mmCIF file of C-alpha atoms in Angstrom:
data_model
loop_
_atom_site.group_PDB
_atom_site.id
_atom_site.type_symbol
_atom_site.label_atom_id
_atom_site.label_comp_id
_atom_site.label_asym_id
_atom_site.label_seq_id
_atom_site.Cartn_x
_atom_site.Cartn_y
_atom_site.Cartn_z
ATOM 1 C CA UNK A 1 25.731 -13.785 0.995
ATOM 2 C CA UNK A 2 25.029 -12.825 5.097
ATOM 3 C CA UNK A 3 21.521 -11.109 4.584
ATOM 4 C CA UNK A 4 19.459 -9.547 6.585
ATOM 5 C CA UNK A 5 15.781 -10.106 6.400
ATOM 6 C CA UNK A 6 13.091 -8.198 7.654
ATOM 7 C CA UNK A 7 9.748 -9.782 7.424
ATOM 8 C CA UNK A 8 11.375 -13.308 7.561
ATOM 9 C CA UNK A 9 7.710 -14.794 8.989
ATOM 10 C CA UNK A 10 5.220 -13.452 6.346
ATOM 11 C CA UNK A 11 3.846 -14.451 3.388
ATOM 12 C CA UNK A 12 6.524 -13.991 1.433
ATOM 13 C CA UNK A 13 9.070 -14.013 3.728
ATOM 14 C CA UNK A 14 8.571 -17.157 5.406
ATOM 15 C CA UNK A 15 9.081 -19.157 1.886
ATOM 16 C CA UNK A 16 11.953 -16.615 1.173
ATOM 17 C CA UNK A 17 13.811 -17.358 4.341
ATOM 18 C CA UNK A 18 13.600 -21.436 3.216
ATOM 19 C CA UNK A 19 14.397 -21.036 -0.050
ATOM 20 C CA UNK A 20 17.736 -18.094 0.866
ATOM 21 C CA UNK A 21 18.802 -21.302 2.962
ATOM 22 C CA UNK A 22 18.276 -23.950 0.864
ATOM 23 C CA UNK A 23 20.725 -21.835 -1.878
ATOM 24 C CA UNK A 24 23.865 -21.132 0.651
ATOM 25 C CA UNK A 25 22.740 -17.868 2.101
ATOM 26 C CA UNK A 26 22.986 -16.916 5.581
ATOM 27 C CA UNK A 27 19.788 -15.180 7.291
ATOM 28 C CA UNK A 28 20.245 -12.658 9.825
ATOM 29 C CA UNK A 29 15.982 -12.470 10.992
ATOM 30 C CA UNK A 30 15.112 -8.916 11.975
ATOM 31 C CA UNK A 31 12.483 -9.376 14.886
ATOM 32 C CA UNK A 32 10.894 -7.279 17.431
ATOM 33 C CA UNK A 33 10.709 -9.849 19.779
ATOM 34 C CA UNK A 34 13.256 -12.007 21.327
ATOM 35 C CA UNK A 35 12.757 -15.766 20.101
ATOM 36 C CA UNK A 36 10.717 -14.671 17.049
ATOM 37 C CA UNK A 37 13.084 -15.472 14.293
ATOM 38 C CA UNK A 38 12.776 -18.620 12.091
ATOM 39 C CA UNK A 39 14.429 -21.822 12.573
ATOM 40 C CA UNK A 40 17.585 -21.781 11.167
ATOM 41 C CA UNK A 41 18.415 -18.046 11.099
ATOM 42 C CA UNK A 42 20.564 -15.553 13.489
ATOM 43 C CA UNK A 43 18.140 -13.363 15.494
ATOM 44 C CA UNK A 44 18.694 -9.340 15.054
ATOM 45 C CA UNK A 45 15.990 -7.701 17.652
ATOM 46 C CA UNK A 46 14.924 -4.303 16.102
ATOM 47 C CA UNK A 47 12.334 -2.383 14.754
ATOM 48 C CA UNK A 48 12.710 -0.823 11.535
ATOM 49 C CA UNK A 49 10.100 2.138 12.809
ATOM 50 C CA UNK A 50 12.585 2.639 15.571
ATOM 51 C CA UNK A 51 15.625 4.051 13.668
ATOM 52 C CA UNK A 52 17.909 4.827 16.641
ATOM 53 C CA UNK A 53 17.243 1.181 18.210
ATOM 54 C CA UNK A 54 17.725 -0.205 14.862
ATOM 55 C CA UNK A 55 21.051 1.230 14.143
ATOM 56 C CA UNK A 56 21.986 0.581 17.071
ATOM 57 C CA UNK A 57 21.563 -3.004 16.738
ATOM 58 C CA UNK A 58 23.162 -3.672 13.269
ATOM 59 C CA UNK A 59 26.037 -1.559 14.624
ATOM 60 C CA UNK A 60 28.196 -4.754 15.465
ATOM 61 C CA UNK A 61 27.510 -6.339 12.182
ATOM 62 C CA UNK A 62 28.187 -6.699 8.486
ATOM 63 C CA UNK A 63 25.937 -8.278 5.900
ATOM 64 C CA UNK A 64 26.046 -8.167 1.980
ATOM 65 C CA UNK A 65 22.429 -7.456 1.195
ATOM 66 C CA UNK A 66 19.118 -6.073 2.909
ATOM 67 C CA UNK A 67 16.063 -7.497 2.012
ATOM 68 C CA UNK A 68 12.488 -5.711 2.710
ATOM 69 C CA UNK A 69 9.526 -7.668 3.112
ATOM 70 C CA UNK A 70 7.589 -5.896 5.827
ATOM 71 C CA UNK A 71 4.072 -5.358 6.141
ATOM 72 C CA UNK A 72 1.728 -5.032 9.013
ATOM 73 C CA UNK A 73 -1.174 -7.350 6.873
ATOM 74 C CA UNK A 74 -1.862 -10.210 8.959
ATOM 75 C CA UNK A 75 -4.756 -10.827 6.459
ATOM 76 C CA UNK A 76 -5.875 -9.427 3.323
ATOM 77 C CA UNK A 77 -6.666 -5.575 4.244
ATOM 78 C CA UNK A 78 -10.359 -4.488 3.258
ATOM 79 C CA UNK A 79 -10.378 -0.825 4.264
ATOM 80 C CA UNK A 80 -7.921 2.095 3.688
ATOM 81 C CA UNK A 81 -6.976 2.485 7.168
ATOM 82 C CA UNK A 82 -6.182 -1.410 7.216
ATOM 83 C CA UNK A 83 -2.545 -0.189 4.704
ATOM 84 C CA UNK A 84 -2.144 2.484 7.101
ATOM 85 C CA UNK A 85 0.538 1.125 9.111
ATOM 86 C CA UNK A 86 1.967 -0.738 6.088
ATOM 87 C CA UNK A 87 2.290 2.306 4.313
ATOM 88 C CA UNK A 88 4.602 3.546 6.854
ATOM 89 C CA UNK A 89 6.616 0.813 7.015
ATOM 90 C CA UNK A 90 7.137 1.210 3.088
ATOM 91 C CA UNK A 91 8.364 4.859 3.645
ATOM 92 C CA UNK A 92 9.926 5.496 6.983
ATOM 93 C CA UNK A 93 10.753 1.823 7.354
ATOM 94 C CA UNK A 94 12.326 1.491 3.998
ATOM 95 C CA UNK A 95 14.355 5.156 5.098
ATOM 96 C CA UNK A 96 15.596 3.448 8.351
ATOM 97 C CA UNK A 97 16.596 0.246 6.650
ATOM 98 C CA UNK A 98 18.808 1.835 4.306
ATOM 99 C CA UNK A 99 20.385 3.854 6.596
ATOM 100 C CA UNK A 100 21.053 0.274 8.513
ATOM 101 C CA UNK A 101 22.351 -0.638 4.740
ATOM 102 C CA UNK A 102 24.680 1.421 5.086
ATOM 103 C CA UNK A 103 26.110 0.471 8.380
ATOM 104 C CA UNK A 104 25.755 -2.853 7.607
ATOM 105 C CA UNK A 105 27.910 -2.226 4.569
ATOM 106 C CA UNK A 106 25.543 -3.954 2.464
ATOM 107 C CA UNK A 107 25.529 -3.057 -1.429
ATOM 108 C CA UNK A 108 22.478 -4.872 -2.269
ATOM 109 C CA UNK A 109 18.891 -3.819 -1.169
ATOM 110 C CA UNK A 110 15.412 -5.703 -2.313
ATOM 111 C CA UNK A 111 12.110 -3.731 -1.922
ATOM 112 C CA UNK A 112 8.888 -5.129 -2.015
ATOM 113 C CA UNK A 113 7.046 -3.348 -4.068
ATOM 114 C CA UNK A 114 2.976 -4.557 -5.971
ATOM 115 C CA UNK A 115 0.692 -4.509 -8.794
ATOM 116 C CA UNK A 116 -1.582 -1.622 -6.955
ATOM 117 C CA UNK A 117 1.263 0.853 -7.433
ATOM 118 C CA UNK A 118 0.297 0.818 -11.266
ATOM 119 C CA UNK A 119 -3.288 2.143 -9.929
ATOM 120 C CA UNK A 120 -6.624 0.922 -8.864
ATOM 121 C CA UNK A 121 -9.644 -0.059 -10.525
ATOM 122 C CA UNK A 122 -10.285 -0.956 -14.336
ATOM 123 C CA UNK A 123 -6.921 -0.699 -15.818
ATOM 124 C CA UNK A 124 -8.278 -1.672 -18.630
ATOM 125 C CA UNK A 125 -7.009 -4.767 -21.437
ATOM 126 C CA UNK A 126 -3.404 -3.422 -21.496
ATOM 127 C CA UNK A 127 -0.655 -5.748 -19.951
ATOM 128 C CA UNK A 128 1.728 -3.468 -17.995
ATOM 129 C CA UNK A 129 5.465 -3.916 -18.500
ATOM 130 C CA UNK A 130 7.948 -2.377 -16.033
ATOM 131 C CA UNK A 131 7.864 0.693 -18.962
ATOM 132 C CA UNK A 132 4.813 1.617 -18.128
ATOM 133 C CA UNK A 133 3.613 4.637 -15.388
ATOM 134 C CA UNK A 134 4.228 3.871 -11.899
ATOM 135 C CA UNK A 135 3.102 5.643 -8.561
ATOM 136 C CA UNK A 136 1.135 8.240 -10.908
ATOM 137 C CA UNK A 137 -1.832 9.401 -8.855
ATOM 138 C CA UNK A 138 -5.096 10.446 -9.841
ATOM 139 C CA UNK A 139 -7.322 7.786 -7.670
ATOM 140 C CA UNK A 140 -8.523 10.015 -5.040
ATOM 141 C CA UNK A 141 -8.046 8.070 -1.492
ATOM 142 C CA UNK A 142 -5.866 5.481 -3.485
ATOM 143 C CA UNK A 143 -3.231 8.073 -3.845
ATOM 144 C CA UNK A 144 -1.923 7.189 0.010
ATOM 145 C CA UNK A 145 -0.855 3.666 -1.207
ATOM 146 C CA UNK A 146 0.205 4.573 -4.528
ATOM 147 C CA UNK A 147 2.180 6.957 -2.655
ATOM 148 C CA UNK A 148 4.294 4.461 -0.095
ATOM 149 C CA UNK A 149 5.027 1.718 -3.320
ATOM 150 C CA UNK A 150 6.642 5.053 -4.768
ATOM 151 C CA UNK A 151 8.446 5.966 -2.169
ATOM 152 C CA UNK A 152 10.080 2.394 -1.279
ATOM 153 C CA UNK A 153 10.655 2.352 -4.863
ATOM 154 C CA UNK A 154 12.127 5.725 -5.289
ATOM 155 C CA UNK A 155 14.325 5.235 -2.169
ATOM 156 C CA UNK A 156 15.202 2.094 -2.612
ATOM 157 C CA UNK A 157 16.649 2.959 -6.315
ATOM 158 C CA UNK A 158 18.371 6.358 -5.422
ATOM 159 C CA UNK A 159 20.159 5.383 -2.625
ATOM 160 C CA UNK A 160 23.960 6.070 -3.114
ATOM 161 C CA UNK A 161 26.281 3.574 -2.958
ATOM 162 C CA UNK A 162 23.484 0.828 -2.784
ATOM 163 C CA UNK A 163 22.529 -1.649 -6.035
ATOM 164 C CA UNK A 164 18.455 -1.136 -5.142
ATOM 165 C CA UNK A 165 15.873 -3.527 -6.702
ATOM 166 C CA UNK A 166 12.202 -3.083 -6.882
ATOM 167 C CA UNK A 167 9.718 -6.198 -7.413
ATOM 168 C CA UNK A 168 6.630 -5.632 -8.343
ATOM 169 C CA UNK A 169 4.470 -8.494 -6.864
ATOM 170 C CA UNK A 170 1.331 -10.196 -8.033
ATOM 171 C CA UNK A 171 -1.615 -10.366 -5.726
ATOM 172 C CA UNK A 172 -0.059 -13.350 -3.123
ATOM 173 C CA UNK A 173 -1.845 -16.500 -2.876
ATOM 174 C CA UNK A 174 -0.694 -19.593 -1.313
ATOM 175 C CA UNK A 175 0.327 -18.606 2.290
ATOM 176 C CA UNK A 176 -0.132 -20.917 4.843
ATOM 177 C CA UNK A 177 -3.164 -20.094 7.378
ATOM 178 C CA UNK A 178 -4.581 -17.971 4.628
ATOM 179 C CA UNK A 179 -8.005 -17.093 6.320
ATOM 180 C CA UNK A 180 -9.859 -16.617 2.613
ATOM 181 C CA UNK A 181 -9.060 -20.404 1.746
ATOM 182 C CA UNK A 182 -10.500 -20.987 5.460
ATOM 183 C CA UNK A 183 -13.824 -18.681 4.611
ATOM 184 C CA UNK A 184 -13.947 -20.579 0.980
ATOM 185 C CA UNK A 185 -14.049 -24.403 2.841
ATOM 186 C CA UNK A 186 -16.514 -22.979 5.669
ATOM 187 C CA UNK A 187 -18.736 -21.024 2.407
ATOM 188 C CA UNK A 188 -18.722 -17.853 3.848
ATOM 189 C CA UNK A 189 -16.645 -16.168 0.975
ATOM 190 C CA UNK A 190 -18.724 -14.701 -1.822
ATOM 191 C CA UNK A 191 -17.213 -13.599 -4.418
ATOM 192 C CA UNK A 192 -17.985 -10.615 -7.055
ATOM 193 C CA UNK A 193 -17.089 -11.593 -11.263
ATOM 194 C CA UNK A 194 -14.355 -9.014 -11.722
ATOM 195 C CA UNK A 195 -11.489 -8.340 -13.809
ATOM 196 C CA UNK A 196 -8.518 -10.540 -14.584
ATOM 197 C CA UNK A 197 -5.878 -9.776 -11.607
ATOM 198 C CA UNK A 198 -2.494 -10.890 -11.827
ATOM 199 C CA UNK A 199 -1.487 -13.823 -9.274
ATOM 200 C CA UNK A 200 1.548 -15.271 -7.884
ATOM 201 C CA UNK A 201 1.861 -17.986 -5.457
ATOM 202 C CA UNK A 202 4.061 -17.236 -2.437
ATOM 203 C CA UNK A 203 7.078 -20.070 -3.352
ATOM 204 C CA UNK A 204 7.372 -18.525 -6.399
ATOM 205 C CA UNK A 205 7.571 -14.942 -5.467
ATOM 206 C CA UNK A 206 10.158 -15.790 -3.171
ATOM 207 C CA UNK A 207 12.103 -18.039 -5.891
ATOM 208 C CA UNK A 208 12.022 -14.770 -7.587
ATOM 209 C CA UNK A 209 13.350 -12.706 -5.052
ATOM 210 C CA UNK A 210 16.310 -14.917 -4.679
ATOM 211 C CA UNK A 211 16.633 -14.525 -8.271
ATOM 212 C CA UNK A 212 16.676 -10.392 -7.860
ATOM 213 C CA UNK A 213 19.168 -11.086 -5.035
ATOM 214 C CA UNK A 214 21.731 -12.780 -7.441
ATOM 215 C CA UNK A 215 21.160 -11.116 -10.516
ATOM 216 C CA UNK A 216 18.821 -8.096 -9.981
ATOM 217 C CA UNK A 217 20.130 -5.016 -11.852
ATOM 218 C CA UNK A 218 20.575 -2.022 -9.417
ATOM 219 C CA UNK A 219 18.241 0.941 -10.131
ATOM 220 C CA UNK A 220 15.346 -1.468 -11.637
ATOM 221 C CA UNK A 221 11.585 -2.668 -11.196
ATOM 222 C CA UNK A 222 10.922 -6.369 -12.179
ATOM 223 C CA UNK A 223 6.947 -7.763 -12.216
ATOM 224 C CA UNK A 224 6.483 -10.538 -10.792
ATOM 225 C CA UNK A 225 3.611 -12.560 -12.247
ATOM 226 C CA UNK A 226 2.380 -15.604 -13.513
ATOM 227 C CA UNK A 227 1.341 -16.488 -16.708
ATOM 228 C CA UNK A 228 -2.304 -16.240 -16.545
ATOM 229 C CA UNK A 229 -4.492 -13.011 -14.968
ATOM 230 C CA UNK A 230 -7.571 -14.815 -13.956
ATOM 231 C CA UNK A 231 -10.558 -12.830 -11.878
ATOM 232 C CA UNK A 232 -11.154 -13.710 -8.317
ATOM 233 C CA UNK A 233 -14.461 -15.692 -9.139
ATOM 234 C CA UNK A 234 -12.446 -18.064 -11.189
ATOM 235 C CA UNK A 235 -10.410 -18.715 -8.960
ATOM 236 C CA UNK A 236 -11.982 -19.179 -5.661
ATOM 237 C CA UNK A 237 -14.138 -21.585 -7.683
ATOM 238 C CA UNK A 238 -11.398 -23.770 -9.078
ATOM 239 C CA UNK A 239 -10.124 -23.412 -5.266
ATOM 240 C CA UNK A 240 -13.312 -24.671 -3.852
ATOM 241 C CA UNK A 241 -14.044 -27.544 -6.149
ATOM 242 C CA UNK A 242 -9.718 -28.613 -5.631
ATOM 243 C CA UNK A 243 -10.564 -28.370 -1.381
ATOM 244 C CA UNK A 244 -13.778 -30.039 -1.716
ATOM 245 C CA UNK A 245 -15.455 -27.102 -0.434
ATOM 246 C CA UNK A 246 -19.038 -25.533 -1.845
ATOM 247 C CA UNK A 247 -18.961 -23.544 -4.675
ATOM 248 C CA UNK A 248 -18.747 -19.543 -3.253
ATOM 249 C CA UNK A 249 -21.655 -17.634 -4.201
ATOM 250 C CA UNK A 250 -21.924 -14.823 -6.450
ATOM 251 C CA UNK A 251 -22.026 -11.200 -5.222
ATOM 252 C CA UNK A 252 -22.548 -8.089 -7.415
ATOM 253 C CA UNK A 253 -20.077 -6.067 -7.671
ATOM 254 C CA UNK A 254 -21.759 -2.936 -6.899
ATOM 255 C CA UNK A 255 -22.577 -4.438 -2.930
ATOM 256 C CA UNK A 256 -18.929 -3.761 -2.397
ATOM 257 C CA UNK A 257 -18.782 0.098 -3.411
ATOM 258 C CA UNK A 258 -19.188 1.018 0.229
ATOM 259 C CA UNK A 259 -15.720 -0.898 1.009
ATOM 260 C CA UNK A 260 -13.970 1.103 -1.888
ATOM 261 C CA UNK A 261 -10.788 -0.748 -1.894
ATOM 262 C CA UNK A 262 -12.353 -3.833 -1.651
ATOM 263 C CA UNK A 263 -14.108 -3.080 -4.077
ATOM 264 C CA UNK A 264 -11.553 -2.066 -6.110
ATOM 265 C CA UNK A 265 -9.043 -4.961 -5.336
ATOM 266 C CA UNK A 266 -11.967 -7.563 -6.234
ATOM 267 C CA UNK A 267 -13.409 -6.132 -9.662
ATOM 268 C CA UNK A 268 -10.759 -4.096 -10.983
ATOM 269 C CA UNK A 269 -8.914 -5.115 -13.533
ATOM 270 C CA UNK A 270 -4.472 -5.595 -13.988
ATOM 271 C CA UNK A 271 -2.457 -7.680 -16.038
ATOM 272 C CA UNK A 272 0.753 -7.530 -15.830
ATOM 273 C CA UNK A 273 3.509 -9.536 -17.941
ATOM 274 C CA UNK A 274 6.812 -10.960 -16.111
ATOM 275 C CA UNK A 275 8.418 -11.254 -19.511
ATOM 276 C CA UNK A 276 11.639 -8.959 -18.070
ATOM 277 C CA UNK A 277 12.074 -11.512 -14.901
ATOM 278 C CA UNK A 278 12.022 -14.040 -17.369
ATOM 279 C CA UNK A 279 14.558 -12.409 -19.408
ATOM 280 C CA UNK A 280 16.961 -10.789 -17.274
ATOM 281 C CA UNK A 281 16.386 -12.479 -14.121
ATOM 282 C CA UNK A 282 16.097 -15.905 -14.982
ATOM 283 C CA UNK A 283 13.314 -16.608 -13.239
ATOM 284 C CA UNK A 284 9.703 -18.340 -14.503
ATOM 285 C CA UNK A 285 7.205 -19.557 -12.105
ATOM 286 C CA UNK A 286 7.127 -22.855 -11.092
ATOM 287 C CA UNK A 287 3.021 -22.499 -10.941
ATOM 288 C CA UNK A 288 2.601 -21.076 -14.399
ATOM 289 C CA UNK A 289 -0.977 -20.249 -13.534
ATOM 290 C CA UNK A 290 -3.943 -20.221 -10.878
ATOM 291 C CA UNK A 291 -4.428 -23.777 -11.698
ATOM 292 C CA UNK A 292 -1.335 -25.301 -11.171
ATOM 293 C CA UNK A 293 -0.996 -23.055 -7.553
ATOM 294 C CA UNK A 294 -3.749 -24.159 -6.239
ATOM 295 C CA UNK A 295 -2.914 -28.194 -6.547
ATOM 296 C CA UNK A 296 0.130 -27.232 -4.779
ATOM 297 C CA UNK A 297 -2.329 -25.598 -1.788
ATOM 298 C CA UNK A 298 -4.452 -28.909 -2.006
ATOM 299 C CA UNK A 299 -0.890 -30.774 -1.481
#
């Protein structure tokens, strides 16, 4: 398929666009700036906050599929106002990328969608299947972000004439220039015992967005997990002791409360199963859990 790609140089995307490559697809790289799309990939310069620039750019063109993988996180966001501009992106953005769908001609739209949209905080020892609530509020100042992950959702599945998939992402680990893996080998990253969160190494959530590209029913939500929920403190220790770095210290959890969603990101509690990737998608991960991910970061 021709696809355009916006957010071909993030975490996820900059796996995705290697791996859309690798499999035959063509990449058309949405960009702001001139010269900022990846090797390998035709350059579209837009902004997908800027409707009428954006429309006007895809104007010329034709693709098969859109694929939205914009955020504004250039690292892991601590405070509310740090999803702020994200959250736009995930509701006007996703708005003025369908609408360049549509242009485009494309039939096929990915959204990326995450765990947090199932809630914040201690959701408790249940593992949540795609059946289960989504974009519910109820969480106070969460509500904002809940909000957006419905709203690309809800968009991305109601638009007419337009097959639109939802994945439902793990928290990402495994990016390259991660700055927590550079706080873990310098010991400046203490880390509270929490809940079991549900992971996913970047490769494999963008093996499994090539996966919802080819086989992806229209109208659906797929989660995409690994195997294992494991808290943070587990796993920045296994990470430290793979890196050769010093163990991280422990931290309460209750120091955080002043930084709620950090707080809430670091000792709540969501497990998730991928079971309906696995069955109607195809797709497994490669890194079946934390373990296995981080030897491919040591790598």
């Amino acid at each position: 398929m021709r696809i355009l790609l916006a957010g071909a140089t993030g975490a996820v995307g900059t796996p995705l666009t290697r791996a859309l490559l690798e499999t035959g697809h063509e990449v058309v790289a949405l960009t702001r700036r001139r010269g900022g799309a990846p090797a390998g990939t035709a350059e579209l310069v837009g902004d997908a906050l800027d409707r009428d620039r954006l429309l006007a750019a895809v104007r010329a063109m034709t693709a098969e599929a859109v694929i939205h993988q914009l955020t504004a996180l250039k690292k892991a966001p601590m405070r509310h106002r740090d999803l702020a501009a994200t959250n736009r992106l995930r509701t006007e953005g996703t708005a003025n990328l369908l609408a360049a769908a549509r242009v485009l001609g494309a039939r096929r739209f990915i959204t990326q969608s995450n765990l947090f949209g199932y809630g914040y905080g201690n959701l408790g020892e249940h593992v949540l299947t795609e059946r289960d609530t989504f974009g519910q509020g109820g969480y106070g100042r969460f509500d904002q972000h809940i909000a957006a992950l419905r709203s690309t959702e809800q968009q991305t599945f109601h638009a007419e004439g337009i097959d639109g998939v939802a994945l439902r992402y793990g928290a990402f680990y495994g990016a390259r220039g991660d700055h927590t893996i550079a706080m873990l080998k310098q010991g400046k990253l203490p880390v509270p015992q929490g809940g079991p969160i549900s992971l996913v190494h970047v490769e494999d959530a963008a093996a499994a967005t090539v996966a919802a590209l080819e086989h992806g029913r229209g109208g659906e939500a797929y989660n995409i997990v690994d195997n294992e929920p494991a808290p943070w403190r587990d796993f920045f220790r296994t990470a430290a002791a793979h890196l050769g770095a010093p163990p991280p210290k422990s931290l309460p959890g209750w120091v955080l409360r002043p930084i709620p969603l950090l707080h809430a990101v670091m000792t709540g509690s969501y497990r998730l199963s991928n079971a309906k990737a696995a069955a109607k998608l195809g797709w497994t991960p490669s890194m079946p859990t934390f373990r296995e991910g981080i030897a491919a970061i040591r790598a």
